[in-house]
């Protein structure tokens, strides 16, 4: 899946909504043991720099969310009007 392409197609004014939804999915997931360390560190870094709603932050959240909760992520993105 081309995460960069998906994020590029999200309107700038929707990035915060998408970011918030992906964070909710990640925080509610029972599959946190599947999270790659590099993604966890990237998400933490983007959170510390207040960049979770930036394209690079949303990209990291999207990748992690697809690994942990693919079906929930796809359904949420569809609801938000994001094309996969």
PDB file of N, CA, C and O in Angstrom:
ATOM      1  N   UNK A   1       0.847  -1.174   0.000  1.00  0.00           N
ATOM      2  CA  UNK A   1       0.000   0.000   0.000  1.00  0.00           C
ATOM      3  C   UNK A   1       0.894   1.240   0.000  1.00  0.00           C
ATOM      4  O   UNK A   1       1.859   1.307   0.746  1.00  0.00           O
ATOM      5  N   UNK A   2       0.560   2.201  -0.831  1.00  0.00           N
ATOM      6  CA  UNK A   2       1.362   3.421  -0.953  1.00  0.00           C
ATOM      7  C   UNK A   2       0.822   4.487   0.018  1.00  0.00           C
ATOM      8  O   UNK A   2      -0.054   5.279  -0.324  1.00  0.00           O
ATOM      9  N   UNK A   3       1.372   4.486   1.230  1.00  0.00           N
ATOM     10  CA  UNK A   3       0.901   5.406   2.265  1.00  0.00           C
ATOM     11  C   UNK A   3       1.142   6.861   1.890  1.00  0.00           C
ATOM     12  O   UNK A   3       0.322   7.727   2.196  1.00  0.00           O
ATOM     13  N   UNK A   4       2.257   7.128   1.224  1.00  0.00           N
ATOM     14  CA  UNK A   4       2.550   8.507   0.822  1.00  0.00           C
ATOM     15  C   UNK A   4       1.485   9.035  -0.134  1.00  0.00           C
ATOM     16  O   UNK A   4       1.042  10.176  -0.013  1.00  0.00           O
ATOM     17  N   UNK A   5       1.067   8.198  -1.080  1.00  0.00           N
ATOM     18  CA  UNK A   5       0.052   8.600  -2.053  1.00  0.00           C
ATOM     19  C   UNK A   5      -1.291   8.856  -1.360  1.00  0.00           C
ATOM     20  O   UNK A   5      -1.982   9.827  -1.668  1.00  0.00           O
ATOM     21  N   UNK A   6      -1.644   7.983  -0.416  1.00  0.00           N
ATOM     22  CA  UNK A   6      -2.907   8.150   0.311  1.00  0.00           C
ATOM     23  C   UNK A   6      -2.900   9.469   1.069  1.00  0.00           C
ATOM     24  O   UNK A   6      -3.850  10.248   0.993  1.00  0.00           O
ATOM     25  N   UNK A   7      -1.820   9.738   1.795  1.00  0.00           N
ATOM     26  CA  UNK A   7      -1.727  10.968   2.597  1.00  0.00           C
ATOM     27  C   UNK A   7      -1.733  12.198   1.688  1.00  0.00           C
ATOM     28  O   UNK A   7      -2.367  13.203   2.004  1.00  0.00           O
ATOM     29  N   UNK A   8      -1.068  12.105   0.557  1.00  0.00           N
ATOM     30  CA  UNK A   8      -1.016  13.234  -0.378  1.00  0.00           C
ATOM     31  C   UNK A   8      -2.411  13.615  -0.877  1.00  0.00           C
ATOM     32  O   UNK A   8      -2.678  14.782  -1.154  1.00  0.00           O
ATOM     33  N   UNK A   9      -3.299  12.631  -0.947  1.00  0.00           N
ATOM     34  CA  UNK A   9      -4.651  12.883  -1.445  1.00  0.00           C
ATOM     35  C   UNK A   9      -5.637  13.339  -0.366  1.00  0.00           C
ATOM     36  O   UNK A   9      -6.794  13.591  -0.668  1.00  0.00           O
ATOM     37  N   UNK A  10      -5.169  13.430   0.871  1.00  0.00           N
ATOM     38  CA  UNK A  10      -6.033  13.925   1.949  1.00  0.00           C
ATOM     39  C   UNK A  10      -5.970  15.453   1.937  1.00  0.00           C
ATOM     40  O   UNK A  10      -4.874  16.020   1.982  1.00  0.00           O
ATOM     41  N   UNK A  11      -7.100  16.119   1.865  1.00  0.00           N
ATOM     42  CA  UNK A  11      -7.082  17.585   1.892  1.00  0.00           C
ATOM     43  C   UNK A  11      -6.418  18.102   3.179  1.00  0.00           C
ATOM     44  O   UNK A  11      -6.579  17.506   4.251  1.00  0.00           O
ATOM     45  N   UNK A  12      -5.680  19.159   3.058  1.00  0.00           N
ATOM     46  CA  UNK A  12      -4.947  19.736   4.185  1.00  0.00           C
ATOM     47  C   UNK A  12      -5.861  19.991   5.382  1.00  0.00           C
ATOM     48  O   UNK A  12      -5.473  19.739   6.521  1.00  0.00           O
ATOM     49  N   UNK A  13      -7.077  20.455   5.122  1.00  0.00           N
ATOM     50  CA  UNK A  13      -7.992  20.763   6.225  1.00  0.00           C
ATOM     51  C   UNK A  13      -8.606  19.520   6.868  1.00  0.00           C
ATOM     52  O   UNK A  13      -9.324  19.624   7.858  1.00  0.00           O
ATOM     53  N   UNK A  14      -8.330  18.334   6.329  1.00  0.00           N
ATOM     54  CA  UNK A  14      -8.841  17.087   6.904  1.00  0.00           C
ATOM     55  C   UNK A  14      -7.770  16.295   7.651  1.00  0.00           C
ATOM     56  O   UNK A  14      -8.084  15.285   8.284  1.00  0.00           O
ATOM     57  N   UNK A  15      -6.532  16.738   7.592  1.00  0.00           N
ATOM     58  CA  UNK A  15      -5.452  15.976   8.219  1.00  0.00           C
ATOM     59  C   UNK A  15      -5.650  15.800   9.722  1.00  0.00           C
ATOM     60  O   UNK A  15      -5.397  14.728  10.268  1.00  0.00           O
ATOM     61  N   UNK A  16      -6.130  16.830  10.392  1.00  0.00           N
ATOM     62  CA  UNK A  16      -6.318  16.730  11.839  1.00  0.00           C
ATOM     63  C   UNK A  16      -7.398  15.702  12.186  1.00  0.00           C
ATOM     64  O   UNK A  16      -7.237  14.910  13.110  1.00  0.00           O
ATOM     65  N   UNK A  17      -8.494  15.692  11.438  1.00  0.00           N
ATOM     66  CA  UNK A  17      -9.564  14.712  11.674  1.00  0.00           C
ATOM     67  C   UNK A  17      -9.048  13.293  11.469  1.00  0.00           C
ATOM     68  O   UNK A  17      -9.330  12.396  12.259  1.00  0.00           O
ATOM     69  N   UNK A  18      -8.314  13.101  10.383  1.00  0.00           N
ATOM     70  CA  UNK A  18      -7.766  11.783  10.073  1.00  0.00           C
ATOM     71  C   UNK A  18      -6.781  11.366  11.163  1.00  0.00           C
ATOM     72  O   UNK A  18      -6.815  10.238  11.656  1.00  0.00           O
ATOM     73  N   UNK A  19      -5.917  12.283  11.568  1.00  0.00           N
ATOM     74  CA  UNK A  19      -4.945  12.011  12.627  1.00  0.00           C
ATOM     75  C   UNK A  19      -5.655  11.594  13.912  1.00  0.00           C
ATOM     76  O   UNK A  19      -5.298  10.583  14.533  1.00  0.00           O
ATOM     77  N   UNK A  20      -6.657  12.339  14.310  1.00  0.00           N
ATOM     78  CA  UNK A  20      -7.402  12.029  15.540  1.00  0.00           C
ATOM     79  C   UNK A  20      -8.030  10.641  15.467  1.00  0.00           C
ATOM     80  O   UNK A  20      -7.991   9.875  16.442  1.00  0.00           O
ATOM     81  N   UNK A  21      -8.600  10.310  14.335  1.00  0.00           N
ATOM     82  CA  UNK A  21      -9.251   9.005  14.174  1.00  0.00           C
ATOM     83  C   UNK A  21      -8.225   7.873  14.235  1.00  0.00           C
ATOM     84  O   UNK A  21      -8.462   6.840  14.864  1.00  0.00           O
ATOM     85  N   UNK A  22      -7.085   8.067  13.590  1.00  0.00           N
ATOM     86  CA  UNK A  22      -6.054   7.028  13.608  1.00  0.00           C
ATOM     87  C   UNK A  22      -5.482   6.841  15.011  1.00  0.00           C
ATOM     88  O   UNK A  22      -5.216   5.713  15.435  1.00  0.00           O
ATOM     89  N   UNK A  23      -5.322   7.923  15.752  1.00  0.00           N
ATOM     90  CA  UNK A  23      -4.845   7.825  17.136  1.00  0.00           C
ATOM     91  C   UNK A  23      -5.845   7.017  17.967  1.00  0.00           C
ATOM     92  O   UNK A  23      -5.460   6.147  18.755  1.00  0.00           O
ATOM     93  N   UNK A  24      -7.133   7.276  17.793  1.00  0.00           N
ATOM     94  CA  UNK A  24      -8.158   6.525  18.524  1.00  0.00           C
ATOM     95  C   UNK A  24      -8.078   5.030  18.215  1.00  0.00           C
ATOM     96  O   UNK A  24      -8.195   4.194  19.111  1.00  0.00           O
ATOM     97  N   UNK A  25      -7.890   4.712  16.955  1.00  0.00           N
ATOM     98  CA  UNK A  25      -7.776   3.306  16.561  1.00  0.00           C
ATOM     99  C   UNK A  25      -6.561   2.663  17.229  1.00  0.00           C
ATOM    100  O   UNK A  25      -6.651   1.569  17.788  1.00  0.00           O
ATOM    101  N   UNK A  26      -5.440   3.352  17.179  1.00  0.00           N
ATOM    102  CA  UNK A  26      -4.209   2.805  17.765  1.00  0.00           C
ATOM    103  C   UNK A  26      -4.325   2.636  19.274  1.00  0.00           C
ATOM    104  O   UNK A  26      -3.913   1.610  19.826  1.00  0.00           O
ATOM    105  N   UNK A  27      -4.886   3.630  19.940  1.00  0.00           N
ATOM    106  CA  UNK A  27      -4.990   3.561  21.397  1.00  0.00           C
ATOM    107  C   UNK A  27      -5.962   2.477  21.858  1.00  0.00           C
ATOM    108  O   UNK A  27      -5.805   1.922  22.944  1.00  0.00           O
ATOM    109  N   UNK A  28      -6.943   2.159  21.030  1.00  0.00           N
ATOM    110  CA  UNK A  28      -7.925   1.148  21.392  1.00  0.00           C
ATOM    111  C   UNK A  28      -7.584  -0.256  20.925  1.00  0.00           C
ATOM    112  O   UNK A  28      -8.326  -1.196  21.191  1.00  0.00           O
ATOM    113  N   UNK A  29      -6.477  -0.398  20.266  1.00  0.00           N
ATOM    114  CA  UNK A  29      -6.121  -1.693  19.697  1.00  0.00           C
ATOM    115  C   UNK A  29      -5.547  -2.653  20.737  1.00  0.00           C
ATOM    116  O   UNK A  29      -4.659  -2.278  21.506  1.00  0.00           O
ATOM    117  N   UNK A  30      -6.012  -3.899  20.714  1.00  0.00           N
ATOM    118  CA  UNK A  30      -5.410  -4.914  21.573  1.00  0.00           C
ATOM    119  C   UNK A  30      -4.154  -5.528  20.932  1.00  0.00           C
ATOM    120  O   UNK A  30      -3.522  -6.394  21.510  1.00  0.00           O
ATOM    121  N   UNK A  31      -3.803  -5.060  19.733  1.00  0.00           N
ATOM    122  CA  UNK A  31      -2.697  -5.642  18.972  1.00  0.00           C
ATOM    123  C   UNK A  31      -1.411  -4.826  19.037  1.00  0.00           C
ATOM    124  O   UNK A  31      -0.609  -4.868  18.112  1.00  0.00           O
ATOM    125  N   UNK A  32      -1.216  -4.099  20.110  1.00  0.00           N
ATOM    126  CA  UNK A  32      -0.047  -3.208  20.185  1.00  0.00           C
ATOM    127  C   UNK A  32       1.279  -3.954  20.088  1.00  0.00           C
ATOM    128  O   UNK A  32       2.280  -3.352  19.700  1.00  0.00           O
ATOM    129  N   UNK A  33       1.275  -5.237  20.381  1.00  0.00           N
ATOM    130  CA  UNK A  33       2.511  -6.012  20.269  1.00  0.00           C
ATOM    131  C   UNK A  33       2.963  -6.160  18.816  1.00  0.00           C
ATOM    132  O   UNK A  33       4.117  -6.496  18.557  1.00  0.00           O
ATOM    133  N   UNK A  34       2.085  -5.865  17.864  1.00  0.00           N
ATOM    134  CA  UNK A  34       2.430  -5.931  16.441  1.00  0.00           C
ATOM    135  C   UNK A  34       3.092  -4.645  15.933  1.00  0.00           C
ATOM    136  O   UNK A  34       3.552  -4.593  14.797  1.00  0.00           O
ATOM    137  N   UNK A  35       3.131  -3.612  16.772  1.00  0.00           N
ATOM    138  CA  UNK A  35       3.672  -2.312  16.363  1.00  0.00           C
ATOM    139  C   UNK A  35       5.193  -2.407  16.189  1.00  0.00           C
ATOM    140  O   UNK A  35       5.904  -2.710  17.130  1.00  0.00           O
ATOM    141  N   UNK A  36       5.687  -2.130  14.989  1.00  0.00           N
ATOM    142  CA  UNK A  36       7.136  -2.100  14.795  1.00  0.00           C
ATOM    143  C   UNK A  36       7.758  -0.970  15.629  1.00  0.00           C
ATOM    144  O   UNK A  36       7.188   0.120  15.733  1.00  0.00           O
ATOM    145  N   UNK A  37       8.901  -1.236  16.205  1.00  0.00           N
ATOM    146  CA  UNK A  37       9.570  -0.259  17.065  1.00  0.00           C
ATOM    147  C   UNK A  37       9.830   1.054  16.335  1.00  0.00           C
ATOM    148  O   UNK A  37       9.651   2.132  16.893  1.00  0.00           O
ATOM    149  N   UNK A  38      10.234   0.975  15.077  1.00  0.00           N
ATOM    150  CA  UNK A  38      10.538   2.193  14.317  1.00  0.00           C
ATOM    151  C   UNK A  38       9.308   3.091  14.182  1.00  0.00           C
ATOM    152  O   UNK A  38       9.406   4.305  14.256  1.00  0.00           O
ATOM    153  N   UNK A  39       8.134   2.472  14.023  1.00  0.00           N
ATOM    154  CA  UNK A  39       6.899   3.263  13.914  1.00  0.00           C
ATOM    155  C   UNK A  39       6.517   3.866  15.253  1.00  0.00           C
ATOM    156  O   UNK A  39       6.089   5.014  15.321  1.00  0.00           O
ATOM    157  N   UNK A  40       6.675   3.110  16.307  1.00  0.00           N
ATOM    158  CA  UNK A  40       6.370   3.635  17.641  1.00  0.00           C
ATOM    159  C   UNK A  40       7.255   4.846  17.937  1.00  0.00           C
ATOM    160  O   UNK A  40       6.774   5.871  18.429  1.00  0.00           O
ATOM    161  N   UNK A  41       8.524   4.739  17.610  1.00  0.00           N
ATOM    162  CA  UNK A  41       9.450   5.860  17.835  1.00  0.00           C
ATOM    163  C   UNK A  41       9.100   7.050  16.946  1.00  0.00           C
ATOM    164  O   UNK A  41       9.163   8.202  17.392  1.00  0.00           O
ATOM    165  N   UNK A  42       8.721   6.792  15.706  1.00  0.00           N
ATOM    166  CA  UNK A  42       8.350   7.877  14.796  1.00  0.00           C
ATOM    167  C   UNK A  42       7.100   8.600  15.292  1.00  0.00           C
ATOM    168  O   UNK A  42       7.049   9.840  15.299  1.00  0.00           O
ATOM    169  N   UNK A  43       6.113   7.830  15.732  1.00  0.00           N
ATOM    170  CA  UNK A  43       4.872   8.436  16.239  1.00  0.00           C
ATOM    171  C   UNK A  43       5.165   9.260  17.483  1.00  0.00           C
ATOM    172  O   UNK A  43       4.676  10.392  17.628  1.00  0.00           O
ATOM    173  N   UNK A  44       5.961   8.729  18.376  1.00  0.00           N
ATOM    174  CA  UNK A  44       6.337   9.462  19.582  1.00  0.00           C
ATOM    175  C   UNK A  44       7.058  10.760  19.229  1.00  0.00           C
ATOM    176  O   UNK A  44       6.754  11.821  19.785  1.00  0.00           O
ATOM    177  N   UNK A  45       7.972  10.686  18.280  1.00  0.00           N
ATOM    178  CA  UNK A  45       8.699  11.886  17.852  1.00  0.00           C
ATOM    179  C   UNK A  45       7.737  12.934  17.282  1.00  0.00           C
ATOM    180  O   UNK A  45       7.816  14.116  17.636  1.00  0.00           O
ATOM    181  N   UNK A  46       6.843  12.496  16.410  1.00  0.00           N
ATOM    182  CA  UNK A  46       5.902  13.442  15.795  1.00  0.00           C
ATOM    183  C   UNK A  46       4.951  14.030  16.831  1.00  0.00           C
ATOM    184  O   UNK A  46       4.563  15.192  16.739  1.00  0.00           O
ATOM    185  N   UNK A  47       4.587  13.239  17.830  1.00  0.00           N
ATOM    186  CA  UNK A  47       3.745  13.739  18.915  1.00  0.00           C
ATOM    187  C   UNK A  47       4.500  14.796  19.721  1.00  0.00           C
ATOM    188  O   UNK A  47       3.955  15.863  20.015  1.00  0.00           O
ATOM    189  N   UNK A  48       5.756  14.512  20.060  1.00  0.00           N
ATOM    190  CA  UNK A  48       6.558  15.458  20.841  1.00  0.00           C
ATOM    191  C   UNK A  48       6.770  16.773  20.092  1.00  0.00           C
ATOM    192  O   UNK A  48       6.868  17.831  20.705  1.00  0.00           O
ATOM    193  N   UNK A  49       6.846  16.702  18.783  1.00  0.00           N
ATOM    194  CA  UNK A  49       7.058  17.898  17.955  1.00  0.00           C
ATOM    195  C   UNK A  49       5.748  18.513  17.480  1.00  0.00           C
ATOM    196  O   UNK A  49       5.758  19.419  16.638  1.00  0.00           O
ATOM    197  N   UNK A  50       4.617  18.037  18.010  1.00  0.00           N
ATOM    198  CA  UNK A  50       3.289  18.515  17.621  1.00  0.00           C
ATOM    199  C   UNK A  50       3.077  18.409  16.110  1.00  0.00           C
ATOM    200  O   UNK A  50       2.597  19.331  15.464  1.00  0.00           O
ATOM    201  N   UNK A  51       3.458  17.249  15.557  1.00  0.00           N
ATOM    202  CA  UNK A  51       3.369  17.018  14.112  1.00  0.00           C
ATOM    203  C   UNK A  51       2.463  15.849  13.737  1.00  0.00           C
ATOM    204  O   UNK A  51       2.516  15.374  12.603  1.00  0.00           O
ATOM    205  N   UNK A  52       1.647  15.367  14.667  1.00  0.00           N
ATOM    206  CA  UNK A  52       0.805  14.213  14.332  1.00  0.00           C
ATOM    207  C   UNK A  52      -0.230  14.536  13.261  1.00  0.00           C
ATOM    208  O   UNK A  52      -0.688  13.643  12.559  1.00  0.00           O
ATOM    209  N   UNK A  53      -0.581  15.805  13.120  1.00  0.00           N
ATOM    210  CA  UNK A  53      -1.550  16.205  12.096  1.00  0.00           C
ATOM    211  C   UNK A  53      -0.878  16.675  10.815  1.00  0.00           C
ATOM    212  O   UNK A  53      -1.553  17.109   9.892  1.00  0.00           O
ATOM    213  N   UNK A  54       0.440  16.585  10.757  1.00  0.00           N
ATOM    214  CA  UNK A  54       1.160  16.941   9.538  1.00  0.00           C
ATOM    215  C   UNK A  54       1.148  15.729   8.605  1.00  0.00           C
ATOM    216  O   UNK A  54       0.887  14.600   9.044  1.00  0.00           O
ATOM    217  N   UNK A  55       1.430  15.928   7.323  1.00  0.00           N
ATOM    218  CA  UNK A  55       1.451  14.777   6.414  1.00  0.00           C
ATOM    219  C   UNK A  55       2.389  13.657   6.870  1.00  0.00           C
ATOM    220  O   UNK A  55       2.026  12.481   6.813  1.00  0.00           O
ATOM    221  N   UNK A  56       3.559  13.997   7.374  1.00  0.00           N
ATOM    222  CA  UNK A  56       4.507  12.965   7.813  1.00  0.00           C
ATOM    223  C   UNK A  56       3.990  12.248   9.068  1.00  0.00           C
ATOM    224  O   UNK A  56       4.156  11.031   9.206  1.00  0.00           O
ATOM    225  N   UNK A  57       3.329  12.960   9.951  1.00  0.00           N
ATOM    226  CA  UNK A  57       2.747  12.343  11.136  1.00  0.00           C
ATOM    227  C   UNK A  57       1.585  11.436  10.784  1.00  0.00           C
ATOM    228  O   UNK A  57       1.471  10.322  11.308  1.00  0.00           O
ATOM    229  N   UNK A  58       0.711  11.899   9.904  1.00  0.00           N
ATOM    230  CA  UNK A  58      -0.434  11.099   9.472  1.00  0.00           C
ATOM    231  C   UNK A  58       0.046   9.848   8.747  1.00  0.00           C
ATOM    232  O   UNK A  58      -0.511   8.761   8.914  1.00  0.00           O
ATOM    233  N   UNK A  59       1.129   9.974   7.992  1.00  0.00           N
ATOM    234  CA  UNK A  59       1.675   8.817   7.286  1.00  0.00           C
ATOM    235  C   UNK A  59       2.105   7.736   8.279  1.00  0.00           C
ATOM    236  O   UNK A  59       1.823   6.555   8.110  1.00  0.00           O
ATOM    237  N   UNK A  60       2.806   8.138   9.335  1.00  0.00           N
ATOM    238  CA  UNK A  60       3.251   7.178  10.358  1.00  0.00           C
ATOM    239  C   UNK A  60       2.056   6.549  11.069  1.00  0.00           C
ATOM    240  O   UNK A  60       2.022   5.335  11.289  1.00  0.00           O
ATOM    241  N   UNK A  61       1.073   7.376  11.421  1.00  0.00           N
ATOM    242  CA  UNK A  61      -0.132   6.859  12.067  1.00  0.00           C
ATOM    243  C   UNK A  61      -0.878   5.882  11.159  1.00  0.00           C
ATOM    244  O   UNK A  61      -1.360   4.841  11.606  1.00  0.00           O
ATOM    245  N   UNK A  62      -0.970   6.228   9.886  1.00  0.00           N
ATOM    246  CA  UNK A  62      -1.674   5.390   8.925  1.00  0.00           C
ATOM    247  C   UNK A  62      -0.991   4.031   8.784  1.00  0.00           C
ATOM    248  O   UNK A  62      -1.643   2.984   8.831  1.00  0.00           O
ATOM    249  N   UNK A  63       0.311   4.050   8.637  1.00  0.00           N
ATOM    250  CA  UNK A  63       1.042   2.782   8.494  1.00  0.00           C
ATOM    251  C   UNK A  63       0.848   1.910   9.736  1.00  0.00           C
ATOM    252  O   UNK A  63       0.553   0.715   9.635  1.00  0.00           O
ATOM    253  N   UNK A  64       0.996   2.498  10.907  1.00  0.00           N
ATOM    254  CA  UNK A  64       0.836   1.740  12.151  1.00  0.00           C
ATOM    255  C   UNK A  64      -0.593   1.217  12.293  1.00  0.00           C
ATOM    256  O   UNK A  64      -0.810   0.057  12.671  1.00  0.00           O
ATOM    257  N   UNK A  65      -1.548   2.049  11.987  1.00  0.00           N
ATOM    258  CA  UNK A  65      -2.952   1.669  12.109  1.00  0.00           C
ATOM    259  C   UNK A  65      -3.311   0.529  11.151  1.00  0.00           C
ATOM    260  O   UNK A  65      -4.063  -0.377  11.511  1.00  0.00           O
ATOM    261  N   UNK A  66      -2.749   0.542   9.966  1.00  0.00           N
ATOM    262  CA  UNK A  66      -3.002  -0.529   9.008  1.00  0.00           C
ATOM    263  C   UNK A  66      -2.376  -1.841   9.477  1.00  0.00           C
ATOM    264  O   UNK A  66      -2.925  -2.913   9.217  1.00  0.00           O
ATOM    265  N   UNK A  67      -1.272  -1.773  10.181  1.00  0.00           N
ATOM    266  CA  UNK A  67      -0.642  -2.984  10.714  1.00  0.00           C
ATOM    267  C   UNK A  67      -1.459  -3.544  11.872  1.00  0.00           C
ATOM    268  O   UNK A  67      -1.710  -4.744  11.941  1.00  0.00           O
ATOM    269  N   UNK A  68      -1.895  -2.678  12.772  1.00  0.00           N
ATOM    270  CA  UNK A  68      -2.590  -3.130  13.973  1.00  0.00           C
ATOM    271  C   UNK A  68      -4.064  -3.437  13.750  1.00  0.00           C
ATOM    272  O   UNK A  68      -4.589  -4.409  14.291  1.00  0.00           O
ATOM    273  N   UNK A  69      -4.732  -2.597  12.984  1.00  0.00           N
ATOM    274  CA  UNK A  69      -6.197  -2.707  12.824  1.00  0.00           C
ATOM    275  C   UNK A  69      -6.594  -2.347  11.389  1.00  0.00           C
ATOM    276  O   UNK A  69      -7.248  -1.341  11.135  1.00  0.00           O
ATOM    277  N   UNK A  70      -6.228  -3.184  10.451  1.00  0.00           N
ATOM    278  CA  UNK A  70      -6.450  -2.867   9.034  1.00  0.00           C
ATOM    279  C   UNK A  70      -7.914  -2.614   8.696  1.00  0.00           C
ATOM    280  O   UNK A  70      -8.242  -1.614   8.054  1.00  0.00           O
ATOM    281  N   UNK A  71      -8.805  -3.493   9.118  1.00  0.00           N
ATOM    282  CA  UNK A  71     -10.218  -3.340   8.754  1.00  0.00           C
ATOM    283  C   UNK A  71     -10.845  -2.103   9.398  1.00  0.00           C
ATOM    284  O   UNK A  71     -11.598  -1.372   8.748  1.00  0.00           O
ATOM    285  N   UNK A  72     -10.558  -1.857  10.664  1.00  0.00           N
ATOM    286  CA  UNK A  72     -11.073  -0.654  11.337  1.00  0.00           C
ATOM    287  C   UNK A  72     -10.542   0.597  10.660  1.00  0.00           C
ATOM    288  O   UNK A  72     -11.261   1.587  10.495  1.00  0.00           O
ATOM    289  N   UNK A  73      -9.269   0.562  10.277  1.00  0.00           N
ATOM    290  CA  UNK A  73      -8.661   1.720   9.626  1.00  0.00           C
ATOM    291  C   UNK A  73      -9.328   1.995   8.289  1.00  0.00           C
ATOM    292  O   UNK A  73      -9.702   3.137   7.995  1.00  0.00           O
ATOM    293  N   UNK A  74      -9.491   0.970   7.488  1.00  0.00           N
ATOM    294  CA  UNK A  74     -10.134   1.139   6.179  1.00  0.00           C
ATOM    295  C   UNK A  74     -11.553   1.685   6.333  1.00  0.00           C
ATOM    296  O   UNK A  74     -11.955   2.573   5.585  1.00  0.00           O
ATOM    297  N   UNK A  75     -12.302   1.149   7.285  1.00  0.00           N
ATOM    298  CA  UNK A  75     -13.677   1.599   7.502  1.00  0.00           C
ATOM    299  C   UNK A  75     -13.712   3.061   7.946  1.00  0.00           C
ATOM    300  O   UNK A  75     -14.522   3.854   7.464  1.00  0.00           O
ATOM    301  N   UNK A  76     -12.823   3.437   8.857  1.00  0.00           N
ATOM    302  CA  UNK A  76     -12.778   4.820   9.343  1.00  0.00           C
ATOM    303  C   UNK A  76     -12.382   5.781   8.244  1.00  0.00           C
ATOM    304  O   UNK A  76     -12.971   6.865   8.113  1.00  0.00           O
ATOM    305  N   UNK A  77     -11.389   5.396   7.460  1.00  0.00           N
ATOM    306  CA  UNK A  77     -10.961   6.273   6.370  1.00  0.00           C
ATOM    307  C   UNK A  77     -12.058   6.436   5.328  1.00  0.00           C
ATOM    308  O   UNK A  77     -12.271   7.525   4.800  1.00  0.00           O
ATOM    309  N   UNK A  78     -12.775   5.360   5.057  1.00  0.00           N
ATOM    310  CA  UNK A  78     -13.889   5.439   4.116  1.00  0.00           C
ATOM    311  C   UNK A  78     -14.945   6.413   4.624  1.00  0.00           C
ATOM    312  O   UNK A  78     -15.456   7.247   3.878  1.00  0.00           O
ATOM    313  N   UNK A  79     -15.257   6.329   5.919  1.00  0.00           N
ATOM    314  CA  UNK A  79     -16.222   7.229   6.532  1.00  0.00           C
ATOM    315  C   UNK A  79     -15.778   8.677   6.415  1.00  0.00           C
ATOM    316  O   UNK A  79     -16.591   9.581   6.227  1.00  0.00           O
ATOM    317  N   UNK A  80     -14.461   8.898   6.525  1.00  0.00           N
ATOM    318  CA  UNK A  80     -13.902  10.261   6.422  1.00  0.00           C
ATOM    319  C   UNK A  80     -13.721  10.719   4.981  1.00  0.00           C
ATOM    320  O   UNK A  80     -13.296  11.843   4.732  1.00  0.00           O
ATOM    321  N   UNK A  81     -13.998   9.835   4.020  1.00  0.00           N
ATOM    322  CA  UNK A  81     -13.883  10.201   2.611  1.00  0.00           C
ATOM    323  C   UNK A  81     -12.478  10.101   2.060  1.00  0.00           C
ATOM    324  O   UNK A  81     -12.183  10.676   1.014  1.00  0.00           O
ATOM    325  N   UNK A  82     -11.622   9.346   2.729  1.00  0.00           N
ATOM    326  CA  UNK A  82     -10.239   9.176   2.275  1.00  0.00           C
ATOM    327  C   UNK A  82     -10.179   7.977   1.332  1.00  0.00           C
ATOM    328  O   UNK A  82     -10.627   6.885   1.668  1.00  0.00           O
ATOM    329  N   UNK A  83      -9.609   8.188   0.147  1.00  0.00           N
ATOM    330  CA  UNK A  83      -9.482   7.140  -0.844  1.00  0.00           C
ATOM    331  C   UNK A  83      -8.251   6.311  -0.586  1.00  0.00           C
ATOM    332  O   UNK A  83      -7.171   6.839  -0.403  1.00  0.00           O
ATOM    333  N   UNK A  84      -8.419   4.989  -0.561  1.00  0.00           N
ATOM    334  CA  UNK A  84      -7.273   4.079  -0.400  1.00  0.00           C
ATOM    335  C   UNK A  84      -6.790   3.587  -1.733  1.00  0.00           C
ATOM    336  O   UNK A  84      -7.451   3.508  -2.674  1.00  0.00           O
TER     337      UNK A  84
END
